[in-house]
């Protein structure tokens, strides 16, 4: 009963090109979505987030798009850099309930090839 | 200084033992969490504590008990360890999110537990 899904376990992209990581969710009560980045032997690090009242949020090279009707969000990284190589986790929460716990996907391993 | 730290980083133990994992945060946050990442890389919330009060308790076995001596610490105690407890356990912290606002959670480096 995984409520947040990342169906691509891995993605390889050439340096300088765009990386697109996808995430789907099943719970329509989710109203806040986040992307975390994780290097080996480290904890997840917050990258970017988006509220359900928006459909796009941009921060430098990172842009998150939200399609509520499709229950789908994506993370775009452009241009991709070798240092972006990591595992990216999508997460969702139900902020309006007052709860702050995050529901995570299983991650997508991004490899940026120099 | 590390914002969220966990000890030990690695823990190898026998089935049936009792063990604790410690977590400390120096960010002044008032909410702390424990997550478990299993062999399938699924990261799942276990507990959260706010002002020494358990506010989330997902369906985890009662062999797992969080202990918070103060706002900066949330330790995880596990009794009668089982093979299935082998996983990576992550501690996290944040300010308490008000309804309508999500507070960013900051994670520790993880504790890799292996039960033999």
PDB file of C-alpha atoms in Angstrom:
ATOM      1  CA  UNK A   1       0.000   0.000   0.000  1.00  0.00           C
ATOM      2  CA  UNK A   2       2.779   2.339  -0.993  1.00  0.00           C
ATOM      3  CA  UNK A   3       1.190   5.729  -1.435  1.00  0.00           C
ATOM      4  CA  UNK A   4       4.114   7.376  -3.195  1.00  0.00           C
ATOM      5  CA  UNK A   5       5.753   5.616  -6.117  1.00  0.00           C
ATOM      6  CA  UNK A   6       8.841   6.212  -8.179  1.00  0.00           C
ATOM      7  CA  UNK A   7       8.678   3.670 -10.962  1.00  0.00           C
ATOM      8  CA  UNK A   8      12.125   4.333 -12.412  1.00  0.00           C
ATOM      9  CA  UNK A   9      14.814   2.939 -10.126  1.00  0.00           C
ATOM     10  CA  UNK A  10      17.587   4.531 -12.170  1.00  0.00           C
ATOM     11  CA  UNK A  11      18.261   7.220 -14.758  1.00  0.00           C
ATOM     12  CA  UNK A  12      21.425   8.128 -16.685  1.00  0.00           C
ATOM     13  CA  UNK A  13      21.876  11.525 -18.303  1.00  0.00           C
ATOM     14  CA  UNK A  14      24.718  13.269 -20.080  1.00  0.00           C
ATOM     15  CA  UNK A  15      26.234  16.294 -18.371  1.00  0.00           C
ATOM     16  CA  UNK A  16      24.560  19.494 -19.531  1.00  0.00           C
ATOM     17  CA  UNK A  17      21.317  17.782 -20.533  1.00  0.00           C
ATOM     18  CA  UNK A  18      18.020  17.800 -18.660  1.00  0.00           C
ATOM     19  CA  UNK A  19      17.229  15.186 -16.002  1.00  0.00           C
ATOM     20  CA  UNK A  20      13.563  14.425 -15.415  1.00  0.00           C
ATOM     21  CA  UNK A  21      12.599  12.364 -12.395  1.00  0.00           C
ATOM     22  CA  UNK A  22       9.010  11.247 -11.993  1.00  0.00           C
ATOM     23  CA  UNK A  23       6.796  10.479  -9.021  1.00  0.00           C
ATOM     24  CA  UNK A  24       3.191   9.306  -8.680  1.00  0.00           C
ATOM     25  CA  UNK A  25       0.973   9.260  -5.615  1.00  0.00           C
ATOM     26  CA  UNK A  26      -2.331   7.635  -4.790  1.00  0.00           C
ATOM     27  CA  UNK A  27      -3.613   9.563  -1.770  1.00  0.00           C
ATOM     28  CA  UNK A  28      -5.638  12.615  -2.855  1.00  0.00           C
ATOM     29  CA  UNK A  29      -5.295  14.008   0.683  1.00  0.00           C
ATOM     30  CA  UNK A  30      -1.620  14.809   0.113  1.00  0.00           C
ATOM     31  CA  UNK A  31      -1.205  18.564  -0.136  1.00  0.00           C
ATOM     32  CA  UNK A  32       2.545  19.090   0.076  1.00  0.00           C
ATOM     33  CA  UNK A  33       5.292  17.435  -1.913  1.00  0.00           C
ATOM     34  CA  UNK A  34       9.048  17.413  -1.490  1.00  0.00           C
ATOM     35  CA  UNK A  35      12.142  16.102  -3.202  1.00  0.00           C
ATOM     36  CA  UNK A  36      15.090  14.884  -1.191  1.00  0.00           C
ATOM     37  CA  UNK A  37      18.543  14.014  -2.477  1.00  0.00           C
ATOM     38  CA  UNK A  38      20.639  11.295  -0.895  1.00  0.00           C
ATOM     39  CA  UNK A  39      24.321  10.487  -1.261  1.00  0.00           C
ATOM     40  CA  UNK A  40      25.704   7.092  -0.147  1.00  0.00           C
ATOM     41  CA  UNK A  41      26.180   6.742   3.604  1.00  0.00           C
ATOM     42  CA  UNK A  42      24.401  10.040   4.246  1.00  0.00           C
ATOM     43  CA  UNK A  43      20.877  10.983   5.228  1.00  0.00           C
ATOM     44  CA  UNK A  44      18.405  12.515   2.762  1.00  0.00           C
ATOM     45  CA  UNK A  45      18.863  16.252   2.156  1.00  0.00           C
ATOM     46  CA  UNK A  46      15.948  18.537   1.329  1.00  0.00           C
ATOM     47  CA  UNK A  47      16.067  19.844  -2.228  1.00  0.00           C
ATOM     48  CA  UNK A  48      12.809  21.531  -3.230  1.00  0.00           C
ATOM     49  CA  UNK A  49       9.114  21.430  -2.391  1.00  0.00           C
ATOM     50  CA  UNK A  50       5.732  22.420  -3.759  1.00  0.00           C
ATOM     51  CA  UNK A  51       2.344  23.056  -2.231  1.00  0.00           C
ATOM     52  CA  UNK A  52      -0.768  21.629  -3.859  1.00  0.00           C
ATOM     53  CA  UNK A  53      -2.010  25.159  -4.551  1.00  0.00           C
ATOM     54  CA  UNK A  54       0.790  25.563  -7.094  1.00  0.00           C
ATOM     55  CA  UNK A  55       1.721  23.653 -10.213  1.00  0.00           C
ATOM     56  CA  UNK A  56       5.340  24.745 -10.499  1.00  0.00           C
ATOM     57  CA  UNK A  57       8.163  25.783  -8.207  1.00  0.00           C
ATOM     58  CA  UNK A  58      11.617  26.724  -9.384  1.00  0.00           C
ATOM     59  CA  UNK A  59      14.894  27.050  -7.509  1.00  0.00           C
ATOM     60  CA  UNK A  60      17.962  27.584  -9.646  1.00  0.00           C
ATOM     61  CA  UNK A  61      18.578  24.534 -11.788  1.00  0.00           C
ATOM     62  CA  UNK A  62      15.765  22.602 -10.077  1.00  0.00           C
ATOM     63  CA  UNK A  63      12.077  22.841 -10.988  1.00  0.00           C
ATOM     64  CA  UNK A  64       9.262  20.747  -9.605  1.00  0.00           C
ATOM     65  CA  UNK A  65       6.010  20.365 -11.529  1.00  0.00           C
ATOM     66  CA  UNK A  66       2.773  19.142  -9.976  1.00  0.00           C
ATOM     67  CA  UNK A  67      -0.193  17.713 -11.907  1.00  0.00           C
ATOM     68  CA  UNK A  68      -2.883  17.144  -9.293  1.00  0.00           C
ATOM     69  CA  UNK A  69      -5.423  15.649 -11.643  1.00  0.00           C
ATOM     70  CA  UNK A  70      -2.920  12.989 -12.658  1.00  0.00           C
ATOM     71  CA  UNK A  71      -1.492  12.707  -9.122  1.00  0.00           C
ATOM     72  CA  UNK A  72       1.929  13.132 -10.649  1.00  0.00           C
ATOM     73  CA  UNK A  73       4.933  15.295  -9.978  1.00  0.00           C
ATOM     74  CA  UNK A  74       8.283  15.587 -11.604  1.00  0.00           C
ATOM     75  CA  UNK A  75      11.660  17.098 -10.844  1.00  0.00           C
ATOM     76  CA  UNK A  76      13.592  18.732 -13.663  1.00  0.00           C
ATOM     77  CA  UNK A  77      17.298  19.416 -13.326  1.00  0.00           C
ATOM     78  CA  UNK A  78      18.839  21.542 -16.041  1.00  0.00           C
ATOM     79  CA  UNK A  79      21.635  21.601 -16.842  1.00  0.00           C
ATOM     80  CA  UNK A  80      22.590  18.341 -15.136  1.00  0.00           C
ATOM     81  CA  UNK A  81      25.988  18.219 -13.460  1.00  0.00           C
ATOM     82  CA  UNK A  82      28.090  15.229 -12.325  1.00  0.00           C
ATOM     83  CA  UNK A  83      27.622  16.364  -8.707  1.00  0.00           C
ATOM     84  CA  UNK A  84      23.903  15.791  -9.117  1.00  0.00           C
ATOM     85  CA  UNK A  85      24.543  12.037  -9.213  1.00  0.00           C
ATOM     86  CA  UNK A  86      22.648  10.697  -6.194  1.00  0.00           C
ATOM     87  CA  UNK A  87      19.411   8.971  -5.226  1.00  0.00           C
ATOM     88  CA  UNK A  88      16.386  11.250  -5.388  1.00  0.00           C
ATOM     89  CA  UNK A  89      13.383  10.592  -3.158  1.00  0.00           C
ATOM     90  CA  UNK A  90       9.957  12.016  -3.705  1.00  0.00           C
ATOM     91  CA  UNK A  91       7.900  12.592  -0.523  1.00  0.00           C
ATOM     92  CA  UNK A  92       4.384  13.751   0.288  1.00  0.00           C
ATOM     93  CA  UNK A  93       2.520  14.886   3.364  1.00  0.00           C
ATOM     94  CA  UNK A  94      -0.916  15.942   4.569  1.00  0.00           C
ATOM     95  CA  UNK A  95      -0.131  19.327   6.025  1.00  0.00           C
ATOM     96  CA  UNK A  96      -3.733  20.436   6.600  1.00  0.00           C
ATOM     97  CA  UNK A  97      -4.263  17.629   9.092  1.00  0.00           C
ATOM     98  CA  UNK A  98      -1.501  19.077  11.243  1.00  0.00           C
ATOM     99  CA  UNK A  99       0.599  15.978  10.805  1.00  0.00           C
ATOM    100  CA  UNK A 100       4.135  16.458   9.607  1.00  0.00           C
ATOM    101  CA  UNK A 101       5.114  12.905   8.717  1.00  0.00           C
ATOM    102  CA  UNK A 102       6.424  12.267   5.245  1.00  0.00           C
ATOM    103  CA  UNK A 103       5.522   9.405   2.922  1.00  0.00           C
ATOM    104  CA  UNK A 104       8.463   8.537   0.701  1.00  0.00           C
ATOM    105  CA  UNK A 105       8.877   6.858  -2.666  1.00  0.00           C
ATOM    106  CA  UNK A 106      11.583   4.233  -3.159  1.00  0.00           C
ATOM    107  CA  UNK A 107      13.947   6.611  -4.907  1.00  0.00           C
ATOM    108  CA  UNK A 108      15.508   7.034  -8.338  1.00  0.00           C
ATOM    109  CA  UNK A 109      19.255   6.767  -8.740  1.00  0.00           C
ATOM    110  CA  UNK A 110      20.453   9.523 -11.068  1.00  0.00           C
ATOM    111  CA  UNK A 111      23.819   9.192 -12.772  1.00  0.00           C
ATOM    112  CA  UNK A 112      25.112  12.211 -14.656  1.00  0.00           C
ATOM    113  CA  UNK A 113      27.783  11.159 -17.113  1.00  0.00           C
ATOM    114  CA  UNK A 114      30.599  13.683 -17.676  1.00  0.00           C
TER     115      UNK A 114
ATOM    116  CA  UNK B   1      29.068  20.759  13.517  1.00  0.00           C
ATOM    117  CA  UNK B   2      26.661  18.084  12.311  1.00  0.00           C
ATOM    118  CA  UNK B   3      23.076  19.299  12.609  1.00  0.00           C
ATOM    119  CA  UNK B   4      21.516  15.864  13.210  1.00  0.00           C
ATOM    120  CA  UNK B   5      23.818  13.127  14.462  1.00  0.00           C
ATOM    121  CA  UNK B   6      23.249   9.452  15.158  1.00  0.00           C
ATOM    122  CA  UNK B   7      25.277   6.852  17.027  1.00  0.00           C
ATOM    123  CA  UNK B   8      26.337   4.273  16.268  1.00  0.00           C
ATOM    124  CA  UNK B   9      26.736   4.457  12.516  1.00  0.00           C
ATOM    125  CA  UNK B  10      26.882   0.665  12.251  1.00  0.00           C
ATOM    126  CA  UNK B  11      25.400  -1.904  14.605  1.00  0.00           C
ATOM    127  CA  UNK B  12      25.773  -5.667  14.238  1.00  0.00           C
ATOM    128  CA  UNK B  13      24.069  -7.794  16.855  1.00  0.00           C
ATOM    129  CA  UNK B  14      22.529 -11.172  17.559  1.00  0.00           C
ATOM    130  CA  UNK B  15      18.857 -12.002  17.391  1.00  0.00           C
ATOM    131  CA  UNK B  16      17.125 -11.572  20.748  1.00  0.00           C
ATOM    132  CA  UNK B  17      19.403  -8.786  21.981  1.00  0.00           C
ATOM    133  CA  UNK B  18      18.248  -5.344  23.125  1.00  0.00           C
ATOM    134  CA  UNK B  19      19.915  -2.317  21.557  1.00  0.00           C
ATOM    135  CA  UNK B  20      19.595   1.460  21.444  1.00  0.00           C
ATOM    136  CA  UNK B  21      20.325   4.017  18.760  1.00  0.00           C
ATOM    137  CA  UNK B  22      20.932   7.595  19.820  1.00  0.00           C
ATOM    138  CA  UNK B  23      19.984  10.767  17.974  1.00  0.00           C
ATOM    139  CA  UNK B  24      20.835  14.364  18.741  1.00  0.00           C
ATOM    140  CA  UNK B  25      19.999  17.587  16.919  1.00  0.00           C
ATOM    141  CA  UNK B  26      21.511  21.033  17.512  1.00  0.00           C
ATOM    142  CA  UNK B  27      19.077  22.959  15.301  1.00  0.00           C
ATOM    143  CA  UNK B  28      16.725  24.021  18.069  1.00  0.00           C
ATOM    144  CA  UNK B  29      13.899  22.000  16.519  1.00  0.00           C
ATOM    145  CA  UNK B  30      10.985  20.873  18.619  1.00  0.00           C
ATOM    146  CA  UNK B  31       9.983  17.784  16.667  1.00  0.00           C
ATOM    147  CA  UNK B  32      12.098  14.691  16.016  1.00  0.00           C
ATOM    148  CA  UNK B  33      11.381  11.572  13.972  1.00  0.00           C
ATOM    149  CA  UNK B  34      12.576   8.046  13.343  1.00  0.00           C
ATOM    150  CA  UNK B  35      12.383   6.481   9.888  1.00  0.00           C
ATOM    151  CA  UNK B  36      13.221   2.949   8.771  1.00  0.00           C
ATOM    152  CA  UNK B  37      14.630   2.182   5.331  1.00  0.00           C
ATOM    153  CA  UNK B  38      14.228  -1.491   4.552  1.00  0.00           C
ATOM    154  CA  UNK B  39      16.010  -3.711   2.049  1.00  0.00           C
ATOM    155  CA  UNK B  40      13.729  -2.488  -0.728  1.00  0.00           C
ATOM    156  CA  UNK B  41      14.878   1.083  -0.009  1.00  0.00           C
ATOM    157  CA  UNK B  42      11.392   2.014   1.218  1.00  0.00           C
ATOM    158  CA  UNK B  43      11.758   4.867   3.732  1.00  0.00           C
ATOM    159  CA  UNK B  44       8.904   4.784   6.245  1.00  0.00           C
ATOM    160  CA  UNK B  45       8.033   6.930   9.274  1.00  0.00           C
ATOM    161  CA  UNK B  46       8.121   5.106  12.608  1.00  0.00           C
ATOM    162  CA  UNK B  47       7.715   7.767  15.292  1.00  0.00           C
ATOM    163  CA  UNK B  48       7.783  11.456  15.895  1.00  0.00           C
ATOM    164  CA  UNK B  49       8.086  13.372  19.165  1.00  0.00           C
ATOM    165  CA  UNK B  50       7.087  16.955  19.886  1.00  0.00           C
ATOM    166  CA  UNK B  51       7.874  18.539  23.250  1.00  0.00           C
ATOM    167  CA  UNK B  52       8.357  15.119  24.802  1.00  0.00           C
ATOM    168  CA  UNK B  53       5.007  13.919  23.559  1.00  0.00           C
ATOM    169  CA  UNK B  54       4.526  11.143  21.035  1.00  0.00           C
ATOM    170  CA  UNK B  55       2.394  12.590  18.280  1.00  0.00           C
ATOM    171  CA  UNK B  56       2.757   9.918  15.610  1.00  0.00           C
ATOM    172  CA  UNK B  57       3.044   6.224  16.150  1.00  0.00           C
ATOM    173  CA  UNK B  58       2.770   4.252  12.925  1.00  0.00           C
ATOM    174  CA  UNK B  59       2.106   0.543  13.111  1.00  0.00           C
ATOM    175  CA  UNK B  60       5.452  -0.595  14.427  1.00  0.00           C
ATOM    176  CA  UNK B  61       5.982  -3.483  16.878  1.00  0.00           C
ATOM    177  CA  UNK B  62       5.948  -2.482  20.537  1.00  0.00           C
ATOM    178  CA  UNK B  63       9.485  -3.873  20.758  1.00  0.00           C
ATOM    179  CA  UNK B  64      10.441  -0.457  19.422  1.00  0.00           C
ATOM    180  CA  UNK B  65      10.223   2.369  21.924  1.00  0.00           C
ATOM    181  CA  UNK B  66      11.371   5.967  21.419  1.00  0.00           C
ATOM    182  CA  UNK B  67      12.850   7.760  24.412  1.00  0.00           C
ATOM    183  CA  UNK B  68      13.257  11.523  24.517  1.00  0.00           C
ATOM    184  CA  UNK B  69      15.226  12.785  27.543  1.00  0.00           C
ATOM    185  CA  UNK B  70      15.031  16.355  26.210  1.00  0.00           C
ATOM    186  CA  UNK B  71      14.044  18.329  23.148  1.00  0.00           C
ATOM    187  CA  UNK B  72      17.417  17.769  21.466  1.00  0.00           C
ATOM    188  CA  UNK B  73      17.466  13.989  21.773  1.00  0.00           C
ATOM    189  CA  UNK B  74      15.269  11.142  20.550  1.00  0.00           C
ATOM    190  CA  UNK B  75      16.713   7.686  21.147  1.00  0.00           C
ATOM    191  CA  UNK B  76      15.312   4.481  19.699  1.00  0.00           C
ATOM    192  CA  UNK B  77      15.335   1.389  21.890  1.00  0.00           C
ATOM    193  CA  UNK B  78      14.667  -2.001  20.372  1.00  0.00           C
ATOM    194  CA  UNK B  79      13.931  -5.091  22.469  1.00  0.00           C
ATOM    195  CA  UNK B  80      14.305  -8.722  21.388  1.00  0.00           C
ATOM    196  CA  UNK B  81      15.807  -7.924  18.013  1.00  0.00           C
ATOM    197  CA  UNK B  82      14.600  -9.995  15.050  1.00  0.00           C
ATOM    198  CA  UNK B  83      16.160 -10.682  11.654  1.00  0.00           C
ATOM    199  CA  UNK B  84      13.547  -8.477   9.993  1.00  0.00           C
ATOM    200  CA  UNK B  85      14.715  -5.493  12.012  1.00  0.00           C
ATOM    201  CA  UNK B  86      17.824  -5.301   9.836  1.00  0.00           C
ATOM    202  CA  UNK B  87      17.582  -1.971   8.046  1.00  0.00           C
ATOM    203  CA  UNK B  88      18.926   1.564   8.004  1.00  0.00           C
ATOM    204  CA  UNK B  89      17.332   3.782  10.641  1.00  0.00           C
ATOM    205  CA  UNK B  90      17.268   7.523  10.063  1.00  0.00           C
ATOM    206  CA  UNK B  91      16.609  10.175  12.641  1.00  0.00           C
ATOM    207  CA  UNK B  92      15.225  13.558  11.524  1.00  0.00           C
ATOM    208  CA  UNK B  93      14.116  16.816  13.101  1.00  0.00           C
ATOM    209  CA  UNK B  94      12.066  19.867  12.204  1.00  0.00           C
ATOM    210  CA  UNK B  95      10.114  22.714  13.699  1.00  0.00           C
ATOM    211  CA  UNK B  96       6.568  21.679  14.411  1.00  0.00           C
ATOM    212  CA  UNK B  97       4.495  22.246  11.298  1.00  0.00           C
ATOM    213  CA  UNK B  98       1.403  24.361  11.801  1.00  0.00           C
ATOM    214  CA  UNK B  99      -1.694  23.363   9.840  1.00  0.00           C
ATOM    215  CA  UNK B 100      -1.181  24.723   6.371  1.00  0.00           C
ATOM    216  CA  UNK B 101       2.591  24.814   6.664  1.00  0.00           C
ATOM    217  CA  UNK B 102       5.146  22.082   6.088  1.00  0.00           C
ATOM    218  CA  UNK B 103       8.386  22.326   7.971  1.00  0.00           C
ATOM    219  CA  UNK B 104      11.489  20.908   6.314  1.00  0.00           C
ATOM    220  CA  UNK B 105      12.860  17.812   7.980  1.00  0.00           C
ATOM    221  CA  UNK B 106      16.613  17.461   8.400  1.00  0.00           C
ATOM    222  CA  UNK B 107      17.987  13.941   8.461  1.00  0.00           C
ATOM    223  CA  UNK B 108      20.860  12.286  10.257  1.00  0.00           C
ATOM    224  CA  UNK B 109      23.352  10.054   8.421  1.00  0.00           C
ATOM    225  CA  UNK B 110      21.585   6.834   9.357  1.00  0.00           C
ATOM    226  CA  UNK B 111      22.395   3.805  11.510  1.00  0.00           C
ATOM    227  CA  UNK B 112      22.900   0.543   9.664  1.00  0.00           C
ATOM    228  CA  UNK B 113      21.550  -2.271  11.826  1.00  0.00           C
ATOM    229  CA  UNK B 114      22.296  -5.884  10.978  1.00  0.00           C
ATOM    230  CA  UNK B 115      20.703  -8.612  13.048  1.00  0.00           C
ATOM    231  CA  UNK B 116      22.339 -12.037  12.743  1.00  0.00           C
TER     232      UNK B 116
END
